[in-house]
Amino acid sequence: MKPPAFEYLAPASLDEAVAALADDEAKVLAGGQSLVPMLNFRLLAPSLLVDINRIPGLDYIEDNGAGGLRVGALTRHYSLETSELVLQRFPILNAAMRYVAHLAIRNRGTIGGSLCHGDPAAELPGLMLLLDAKMKTTQRTIAAADFYQGALETALADDEILTEIQLPALADETGWGFEEFARRSGDFALTAVGATVGEGAARIVVIGAHDTPLRLTAAEALFPDIDAVVAAAQAEVSPNDDLHASADYRRHLVGVLTRRALAAAI
Amino acid sequence: MIKVTVNGVTFEREVEPRLSLADFLRHELGLTGTHVGCEQGVCGACTIILNGDSVRACLCFAVQADGCEIETVEGLGTVDNMDPLQQSFQAHHALQCGFCTPGMLMTGVDLLRKYPLATDAEIREGLSGNLCRCTGYEHVVQAIRAVVEANNGG
């Protein structure tokens, strides 16, 4: 359970970090809460770790001046969990942070790291899809809807670093619900559903029941007929069978949690 | 070469990049109070305080701690002069084999500082990342509850 040997670099600027990533066996090290276990299991054997923790100016939660927020990629989960700005602007994000791992992980793990790792059962990738976030990188800006391409697979190039997450304002009076089911507190979700309801329309995202976080557009179109929404949601997901739960059970949870999330959001 | 301050003492050491902070504390500095269980961030036995926040020492490389302040269970108290949380663990029989105890204590220190811990449910939630294979959780919750009450003047 020790990682394979690697070279280590802690650059002081993004330019230096990007240059180091030209080595195609290099990986970015942010909070390390997903990467280090993968190294220890030897699922990855990078030749170089580019530690971005020493790069200044990547850890912030700021008002974007238009009712939304800009969040630096190196912002720790604990900062998101305890941010007054997040609570005011995106209470659903505040509520969802309670489900993210444990304090010692939240102290160290970063929003950018979680988003780039892209675990389909993690809360933040699903929340970014639900909230229509944009991912600003060292090269371009990518919509959350285009960011996830498969399990643990994102649109990022090998030498591209996520720098900022841009959250557009929610419409006034937007209701929300976030419902998660996990076997133990802090575990990855077996399934979770986030929903927002505003201006007569619903937006629904499910995590843990598909290869990627999934927006349920077919189900959304049937709102406000809740029974129809729930049936469509269950038809839209393709959950996996694994050690923790069967596909049928996860599909069942999608129905139950969609109903609860919408009830909270309406 | 890295320079770290552990429990108020500064050390300088040459380290290999892949050396975990937990192994560094144990093997390089001889501070074996920090225990290594799962080496994948699940069990919480290696929890330490890094620059004021609890972290898993198995999920951090020693090289990343250059310039940092670290607190381990050895810095919490001594046999003759225990921290109030350690005293409460003793009073409530909050350990059996003791393997998970350093992680439980360091987690407890950070929980007590960051959360009101108004209910037992909140304490259990806070401890959910620390596994005890003796399943002695009930007494750990009681020990932390007693410290919360003492801190609240009760």
Short mmCIF file of C-alpha atoms in Angstrom, two decimals:
data_model
loop_
_atom_site.label_atom_id
_atom_site.label_comp_id
_atom_site.label_asym_id
_atom_site.label_seq_id
_atom_site.Cartn_x
_atom_site.Cartn_y
_atom_site.Cartn_z
CA MET A 1 0.00 0.00 0.00
CA LYS A 2 2.81 2.42 -0.78
CA PRO A 3 2.71 4.50 -3.95
CA PRO A 4 5.14 3.86 -6.79
CA ALA A 5 8.09 6.27 -6.94
CA PHE A 6 7.55 9.61 -8.66
CA GLU A 7 9.26 12.94 -9.09
CA TYR A 8 7.71 15.87 -7.26
CA LEU A 9 7.43 19.50 -8.24
CA ALA A 10 5.66 22.31 -6.38
CA PRO A 11 5.58 25.19 -8.88
CA ALA A 12 4.88 28.74 -7.74
CA SER A 13 2.82 29.71 -10.81
CA LEU A 14 0.22 28.24 -13.15
CA ASP A 15 2.54 28.79 -16.14
CA GLU A 16 5.22 26.69 -14.49
CA ALA A 17 2.66 24.02 -13.61
CA VAL A 18 1.32 23.85 -17.18
CA ALA A 19 4.87 23.60 -18.54
CA ALA A 20 5.58 20.71 -16.17
CA LEU A 21 2.46 18.90 -17.42
CA ALA A 22 4.07 18.65 -20.88
CA ASP A 23 5.54 15.46 -19.43
CA ASP A 24 2.73 13.15 -20.48
CA GLU A 25 3.11 10.92 -17.43
CA ALA A 26 2.53 13.88 -15.08
CA LYS A 27 -0.51 14.34 -12.83
CA VAL A 28 -1.78 17.37 -10.94
CA LEU A 29 -1.84 16.97 -7.15
CA ALA A 30 -4.42 19.20 -5.43
CA GLY A 31 -5.96 17.97 -2.15
CA GLY A 32 -4.83 14.42 -2.88
CA GLN A 33 -7.84 12.84 -1.21
CA SER A 34 -8.68 10.74 -4.28
CA LEU A 35 -5.34 10.73 -6.08
CA VAL A 36 -3.24 9.40 -3.18
CA PRO A 37 -5.44 6.32 -2.55
CA MET A 38 -5.28 5.59 -6.30
CA LEU A 39 -1.48 5.84 -6.14
CA ASN A 40 -1.38 3.58 -3.08
CA PHE A 41 -3.54 1.00 -4.88
CA ARG A 42 -1.17 1.41 -7.84
CA LEU A 43 -4.04 2.21 -10.15
CA LEU A 44 -1.87 5.09 -11.36
CA ALA A 45 1.89 5.40 -11.71
CA PRO A 46 2.68 8.96 -12.79
CA SER A 47 6.33 9.85 -13.33
CA LEU A 48 5.76 13.34 -11.93
CA LEU A 49 3.32 14.91 -9.47
CA VAL A 50 2.75 18.62 -10.01
CA ASP A 51 1.60 19.91 -6.62
CA ILE A 52 -0.50 23.06 -7.20
CA ASN A 53 -0.99 23.78 -3.48
CA ARG A 54 1.79 26.37 -3.44
CA ILE A 55 0.37 28.41 -6.34
CA PRO A 56 -1.10 31.61 -4.88
CA GLY A 57 -4.52 32.99 -5.83
CA LEU A 58 -6.46 29.78 -6.44
CA ASP A 59 -8.29 29.60 -3.09
CA TYR A 60 -11.22 32.05 -2.94
CA ILE A 61 -15.02 32.34 -2.91
CA GLU A 62 -16.05 35.67 -4.50
CA ASP A 63 -19.19 37.52 -5.48
CA ASN A 64 -19.31 37.73 -9.30
CA GLY A 65 -21.22 41.03 -9.08
CA ALA A 66 -24.32 39.50 -10.72
CA GLY A 67 -25.78 37.33 -7.98
CA GLY A 68 -23.49 34.38 -8.62
CA LEU A 69 -20.10 33.27 -7.35
CA ARG A 70 -16.59 32.59 -8.54
CA VAL A 71 -14.79 29.84 -6.68
CA GLY A 72 -11.06 29.19 -6.96
CA ALA A 73 -10.22 25.60 -7.88
CA LEU A 74 -8.06 25.13 -4.79
CA THR A 75 -10.85 26.10 -2.38
CA ARG A 76 -11.10 23.41 0.31
CA HIS A 77 -14.39 21.63 0.97
CA TYR A 78 -14.43 22.99 4.52
CA SER A 79 -14.33 26.56 3.16
CA LEU A 80 -17.33 25.83 0.90
CA GLU A 81 -19.16 24.14 3.78
CA THR A 82 -18.73 27.17 6.06
CA SER A 83 -18.96 30.03 3.52
CA GLU A 84 -21.70 32.60 4.26
CA LEU A 85 -21.71 33.60 0.58
CA VAL A 86 -22.35 30.01 -0.49
CA LEU A 87 -25.12 29.67 2.11
CA GLN A 88 -26.81 32.88 0.90
CA ARG A 89 -26.47 32.34 -2.85
CA PHE A 90 -26.56 28.56 -3.18
CA PRO A 91 -28.10 26.99 -0.08
CA ILE A 92 -28.32 23.68 -1.96
CA LEU A 93 -24.53 23.63 -2.22
CA ASN A 94 -24.23 24.34 1.50
CA ALA A 95 -26.67 21.49 2.23
CA ALA A 96 -24.88 19.06 -0.08
CA MET A 97 -21.48 19.77 1.51
CA ARG A 98 -22.70 18.05 4.68
CA TYR A 99 -22.64 14.80 2.75
CA VAL A 100 -19.07 15.22 1.48
CA ALA A 101 -16.74 12.77 3.24
CA HIS A 102 -15.41 13.55 6.74
CA LEU A 103 -13.92 16.65 8.35
CA ALA A 104 -10.29 15.59 7.84
CA ILE A 105 -11.02 14.96 4.14
CA ARG A 106 -13.00 18.22 3.80
CA ASN A 107 -10.12 20.14 5.38
CA ARG A 108 -7.79 18.97 2.63
CA GLY A 109 -9.91 18.10 -0.42
CA THR A 110 -10.56 20.82 -2.99
CA ILE A 111 -13.49 21.64 -5.25
CA GLY A 112 -11.25 21.56 -8.31
CA GLY A 113 -9.78 18.21 -7.35
CA SER A 114 -13.19 16.66 -6.83
CA LEU A 115 -14.46 18.03 -10.15
CA CYS A 116 -11.40 16.88 -12.12
CA HIS A 117 -11.38 13.44 -10.50
CA GLY A 118 -15.02 13.18 -11.58
CA ASP A 119 -16.28 10.33 -9.46
CA PRO A 120 -19.84 9.71 -10.70
CA ALA A 121 -21.00 9.21 -7.10
CA ALA A 122 -19.43 12.44 -5.77
CA GLU A 123 -21.66 15.35 -4.84
CA LEU A 124 -19.80 18.32 -6.36
CA PRO A 125 -19.75 17.21 -10.02
CA GLY A 126 -23.52 16.67 -9.88
CA LEU A 127 -24.10 19.99 -8.16
CA MET A 128 -22.08 21.83 -10.83
CA LEU A 129 -24.24 20.27 -13.54
CA LEU A 130 -27.41 21.18 -11.64
CA LEU A 131 -26.27 24.78 -11.10
CA ASP A 132 -25.06 25.15 -14.72
CA ALA A 133 -21.52 26.02 -13.64
CA LYS A 134 -18.73 26.92 -16.01
CA MET A 135 -15.23 25.55 -15.56
CA LYS A 136 -12.50 28.05 -16.32
CA THR A 137 -9.19 26.41 -17.20
CA THR A 138 -5.75 27.54 -18.27
CA GLN A 139 -6.99 27.24 -21.87
CA ARG A 140 -10.73 27.93 -22.09
CA THR A 141 -14.09 27.87 -20.34
CA ILE A 142 -16.06 24.61 -20.38
CA ALA A 143 -19.75 24.22 -19.48
CA ALA A 144 -20.40 21.64 -16.76
CA ALA A 145 -22.69 19.86 -19.24
CA ASP A 146 -19.68 19.25 -21.53
CA PHE A 147 -17.17 18.52 -18.77
CA TYR A 148 -17.97 14.88 -17.95
CA GLN A 149 -17.42 12.34 -20.67
CA GLY A 150 -17.40 9.09 -18.71
CA ALA A 151 -16.60 7.66 -15.30
CA LEU A 152 -13.52 9.55 -14.01
CA GLU A 153 -13.18 11.10 -17.48
CA THR A 154 -13.34 14.83 -18.17
CA ALA A 155 -12.90 17.12 -21.17
CA LEU A 156 -9.60 18.43 -19.75
CA ALA A 157 -6.47 18.01 -21.85
CA ASP A 158 -3.41 16.49 -20.16
CA ASP A 159 -1.74 19.89 -19.82
CA GLU A 160 -4.85 21.84 -18.86
CA ILE A 161 -5.57 22.93 -15.28
CA LEU A 162 -8.96 23.89 -13.87
CA THR A 163 -8.56 27.29 -12.20
CA GLU A 164 -12.02 28.60 -11.37
CA ILE A 165 -15.62 27.47 -11.08
CA GLN A 166 -18.20 30.06 -12.13
CA LEU A 167 -21.68 29.71 -10.67
CA PRO A 168 -24.36 31.85 -12.34
CA ALA A 169 -27.08 33.37 -10.14
CA LEU A 170 -30.19 31.30 -9.48
CA ALA A 171 -33.46 32.98 -10.51
CA ASP A 172 -35.27 34.69 -7.61
CA GLU A 173 -37.47 32.36 -5.57
CA THR A 174 -35.77 29.20 -6.85
CA GLY A 175 -36.68 26.27 -4.63
CA TRP A 176 -34.27 23.40 -4.13
CA GLY A 177 -33.89 19.93 -2.70
CA PHE A 178 -30.90 17.64 -2.25
CA GLU A 179 -31.48 14.07 -1.13
CA GLU A 180 -28.76 11.50 -0.72
CA PHE A 181 -28.67 7.90 0.40
CA ALA A 182 -25.37 6.38 1.56
CA ARG A 183 -24.75 3.34 3.77
CA ARG A 184 -22.74 5.34 6.27
CA SER A 185 -22.33 9.02 6.95
CA GLY A 186 -19.59 10.45 4.73
CA ASP A 187 -19.50 7.52 2.29
CA PHE A 188 -19.93 8.07 -1.41
CA ALA A 189 -23.59 8.21 -2.34
CA LEU A 190 -25.32 5.02 -3.42
CA THR A 191 -27.52 7.55 -5.18
CA ALA A 192 -28.34 11.22 -4.68
CA VAL A 193 -30.69 13.60 -6.45
CA GLY A 194 -30.54 17.39 -6.58
CA ALA A 195 -33.41 19.46 -7.93
CA THR A 196 -34.19 23.11 -8.41
CA VAL A 197 -37.61 24.51 -9.25
CA GLY A 198 -38.06 28.04 -10.50
CA GLU A 199 -40.21 29.91 -13.02
CA GLY A 200 -42.43 26.84 -13.45
CA ALA A 201 -39.63 24.52 -14.55
CA ALA A 202 -37.61 21.87 -12.77
CA ARG A 203 -33.96 20.95 -13.17
CA ILE A 204 -32.96 17.52 -11.87
CA VAL A 205 -29.54 15.88 -11.60
CA VAL A 206 -28.78 12.39 -10.32
CA ILE A 207 -25.43 11.06 -9.08
CA GLY A 208 -24.30 7.52 -8.35
CA ALA A 209 -26.72 5.96 -10.83
CA HIS A 210 -24.88 6.50 -14.10
CA ASP A 211 -21.33 6.70 -15.54
CA THR A 212 -21.39 10.45 -15.03
CA PRO A 213 -23.54 12.86 -13.09
CA LEU A 214 -26.68 12.97 -15.22
CA ARG A 215 -29.19 15.70 -15.89
CA LEU A 216 -32.62 14.13 -16.33
CA THR A 217 -33.95 16.24 -19.20
CA ALA A 218 -36.75 13.85 -20.23
CA ALA A 219 -38.01 13.75 -16.65
CA GLU A 220 -37.75 17.54 -16.27
CA ALA A 221 -39.99 18.03 -19.33
CA LEU A 222 -42.84 16.21 -17.54
CA PHE A 223 -42.82 18.55 -14.52
CA PRO A 224 -45.12 19.28 -12.64
CA ASP A 225 -46.63 15.77 -13.04
CA ILE A 226 -44.52 14.26 -10.26
CA ASP A 227 -45.47 10.62 -10.90
CA ALA A 228 -44.53 11.01 -14.55
CA VAL A 229 -41.26 12.75 -13.62
CA VAL A 230 -40.33 9.91 -11.26
CA ALA A 231 -41.11 7.21 -13.84
CA ALA A 232 -39.09 9.03 -16.50
CA ALA A 233 -36.18 9.55 -14.08
CA GLN A 234 -36.02 5.81 -13.38
CA ALA A 235 -36.07 5.06 -17.11
CA GLU A 236 -33.34 7.60 -17.87
CA VAL A 237 -30.56 6.29 -15.61
CA SER A 238 -28.27 3.31 -16.27
CA PRO A 239 -27.03 2.31 -12.82
CA ASN A 240 -24.33 -0.30 -12.22
CA ASP A 241 -24.52 -3.41 -10.09
CA ASP A 242 -21.69 -3.48 -7.61
CA LEU A 243 -20.68 -4.67 -4.17
CA HIS A 244 -22.65 -1.88 -2.51
CA ALA A 245 -26.00 -2.04 -4.29
CA SER A 246 -27.76 -3.66 -7.23
CA ALA A 247 -28.78 -1.67 -10.29
CA ASP A 248 -32.44 -2.31 -9.43
CA TYR A 249 -31.96 -0.92 -5.94
CA ARG A 250 -30.24 2.18 -7.26
CA ARG A 251 -33.06 2.70 -9.77
CA HIS A 252 -35.53 2.39 -6.90
CA LEU A 253 -33.56 5.02 -4.98
CA VAL A 254 -33.61 7.36 -8.00
CA GLY A 255 -37.42 7.30 -7.82
CA VAL A 256 -37.65 7.82 -4.06
CA LEU A 257 -34.99 10.54 -3.93
CA THR A 258 -36.36 12.39 -7.00
CA ARG A 259 -39.77 12.55 -5.35
CA ARG A 260 -38.27 13.82 -2.07
CA ALA A 261 -35.99 16.37 -3.75
CA LEU A 262 -38.88 17.79 -5.79
CA ALA A 263 -41.16 17.89 -2.74
CA ALA A 264 -38.51 19.96 -0.96
CA ALA A 265 -37.97 22.20 -3.98
CA ILE A 266 -41.60 23.04 -4.71
CA MET B 1 15.31 18.90 2.28
CA ILE B 2 12.11 19.72 4.18
CA LYS B 3 11.69 21.64 7.39
CA VAL B 4 8.67 20.92 9.59
CA THR B 5 7.67 21.87 13.11
CA VAL B 6 6.14 18.97 15.00
CA ASN B 7 4.64 19.64 18.43
CA GLY B 8 6.78 22.76 18.66
CA VAL B 9 10.09 21.13 17.66
CA THR B 10 11.62 21.89 14.26
CA PHE B 11 13.10 19.07 12.18
CA GLU B 12 14.96 19.12 8.88
CA ARG B 13 15.11 15.93 6.86
CA GLU B 14 15.85 14.70 3.35
CA VAL B 15 12.76 12.80 2.11
CA GLU B 16 11.80 10.74 -0.90
CA PRO B 17 8.70 12.29 -2.59
CA ARG B 18 6.57 9.18 -2.15
CA LEU B 19 7.05 9.03 1.64
CA SER B 20 3.70 9.68 3.34
CA LEU B 21 3.52 12.17 6.15
CA ALA B 22 2.37 9.34 8.45
CA ASP B 23 5.42 7.21 7.62
CA PHE B 24 7.64 10.28 7.96
CA LEU B 25 6.38 10.94 11.49
CA ARG B 26 6.77 7.31 12.52
CA HIS B 27 9.92 6.19 10.73
CA GLU B 28 11.95 9.37 10.37
CA LEU B 29 10.99 11.16 13.59
CA GLY B 30 10.13 8.12 15.73
CA LEU B 31 6.74 9.58 16.64
CA THR B 32 4.82 6.30 16.63
CA GLY B 33 1.73 7.74 18.29
CA THR B 34 0.27 8.39 14.84
CA HIS B 35 -1.04 5.01 13.72
CA VAL B 36 -1.23 3.70 10.17
CA GLY B 37 -4.25 1.55 9.40
CA CYS B 38 -5.67 1.46 5.90
CA GLU B 39 -3.30 3.79 3.96
CA GLN B 40 -6.24 4.85 1.79
CA GLY B 41 -7.92 7.56 3.82
CA VAL B 42 -10.73 5.43 5.16
CA CYS B 43 -9.92 4.44 8.76
CA GLY B 44 -8.80 7.75 10.30
CA ALA B 45 -6.12 6.19 12.55
CA CYS B 46 -3.42 8.50 11.12
CA THR B 47 -5.34 11.74 11.68
CA ILE B 48 -3.05 14.61 12.72
CA ILE B 49 -3.36 18.40 12.80
CA LEU B 50 -1.61 20.18 9.90
CA ASN B 51 -1.49 23.98 10.09
CA GLY B 52 -4.46 23.90 12.45
CA ASP B 53 -6.72 21.48 10.56
CA SER B 54 -7.18 17.73 11.00
CA VAL B 55 -5.91 15.76 8.01
CA ARG B 56 -5.19 12.16 7.09
CA ALA B 57 -1.42 11.82 7.33
CA CYS B 58 -1.59 8.85 4.91
CA LEU B 59 -3.05 11.07 2.16
CA CYS B 60 -0.38 13.73 2.36
CA PHE B 61 3.25 13.38 1.33
CA ALA B 62 5.92 14.51 3.77
CA VAL B 63 7.39 16.71 1.06
CA GLN B 64 4.12 18.67 0.95
CA ALA B 65 4.45 19.55 4.64
CA ASP B 66 7.61 21.62 4.08
CA GLY B 67 7.28 24.76 6.21
CA CYS B 68 4.17 23.47 8.01
CA GLU B 69 3.25 23.16 11.69
CA ILE B 70 2.13 19.69 12.73
CA GLU B 71 0.49 18.50 15.92
CA THR B 72 0.36 14.79 16.74
CA VAL B 73 -1.07 12.91 19.68
CA GLU B 74 2.33 13.15 21.39
CA GLY B 75 1.83 16.93 21.54
CA LEU B 76 -1.65 16.68 23.02
CA GLY B 77 -0.56 15.67 26.49
CA THR B 78 1.64 13.34 28.51
CA VAL B 79 0.82 10.54 30.91
CA ASP B 80 1.26 12.95 33.82
CA ASN B 81 -0.37 15.91 32.16
CA MET B 82 -3.18 14.78 29.90
CA ASP B 83 -5.29 17.01 27.71
CA PRO B 84 -8.93 17.34 28.94
CA LEU B 85 -10.06 15.21 25.98
CA GLN B 86 -7.56 12.48 26.92
CA GLN B 87 -8.73 12.65 30.55
CA SER B 88 -12.30 12.29 29.37
CA PHE B 89 -11.39 9.27 27.20
CA GLN B 90 -9.84 7.68 30.29
CA ALA B 91 -12.79 8.54 32.54
CA HIS B 92 -15.32 7.16 30.05
CA HIS B 93 -13.34 4.05 29.05
CA ALA B 94 -13.34 5.34 25.50
CA LEU B 95 -10.67 2.94 24.29
CA GLN B 96 -10.20 -0.78 24.23
CA CYS B 97 -7.20 -1.90 22.16
CA GLY B 98 -6.22 1.73 21.58
CA PHE B 99 -5.26 1.44 17.92
CA CYS B 100 -7.79 3.98 16.69
CA THR B 101 -7.40 6.25 19.72
CA PRO B 102 -4.77 8.74 18.44
CA GLY B 103 -6.94 9.36 15.35
CA MET B 104 -10.09 9.64 17.46
CA LEU B 105 -8.36 12.17 19.74
CA MET B 106 -6.95 14.36 16.96
CA THR B 107 -10.30 14.25 15.15
CA GLY B 108 -12.00 15.13 18.43
CA VAL B 109 -9.72 18.14 18.92
CA ASP B 110 -10.71 19.55 15.50
CA LEU B 111 -14.41 18.69 15.92
CA LEU B 112 -14.52 20.44 19.31
CA ARG B 113 -12.96 23.52 17.76
CA LYS B 114 -15.13 23.69 14.62
CA TYR B 115 -18.61 22.44 15.48
CA PRO B 116 -21.04 23.09 18.34
CA LEU B 117 -21.60 19.30 18.76
CA ALA B 118 -24.95 20.09 20.32
CA THR B 119 -26.31 16.58 19.79
CA ASP B 120 -24.90 13.06 19.98
CA ALA B 121 -25.92 12.67 16.33
CA GLU B 122 -23.54 15.50 15.45
CA ILE B 123 -20.71 13.88 17.41
CA ARG B 124 -21.35 10.53 15.68
CA GLU B 125 -21.40 12.25 12.30
CA GLY B 126 -18.08 13.90 13.15
CA LEU B 127 -16.54 10.57 14.17
CA SER B 128 -17.91 8.68 11.16
CA GLY B 129 -14.54 8.84 9.41
CA ASN B 130 -12.73 7.08 12.27
CA LEU B 131 -13.11 3.32 12.45
CA CYS B 132 -12.81 1.36 15.71
CA ARG B 133 -12.71 -2.39 15.24
CA CYS B 134 -13.40 -2.97 18.94
CA THR B 135 -16.66 -1.10 18.16
CA GLY B 136 -16.27 1.10 21.20
CA TYR B 137 -17.97 4.09 19.65
CA GLU B 138 -20.54 4.65 22.38
CA HIS B 139 -17.94 5.55 25.00
CA VAL B 140 -16.03 7.78 22.58
CA VAL B 141 -19.24 9.74 22.00
CA GLN B 142 -19.74 9.99 25.79
CA ALA B 143 -16.17 11.20 26.29
CA ILE B 144 -16.54 13.96 23.71
CA ARG B 145 -20.00 14.86 25.04
CA ALA B 146 -18.48 15.38 28.51
CA VAL B 147 -15.84 17.75 27.13
CA VAL B 148 -18.49 19.73 25.20
CA GLU B 149 -20.51 20.07 28.40
CA ALA B 150 -17.46 21.09 30.44
CA ASN B 151 -16.55 23.70 27.82
CA ASN B 152 -20.10 25.03 27.92
CA GLY B 153 -19.79 25.49 31.67
CA GLY B 154 -21.94 22.50 32.49
#
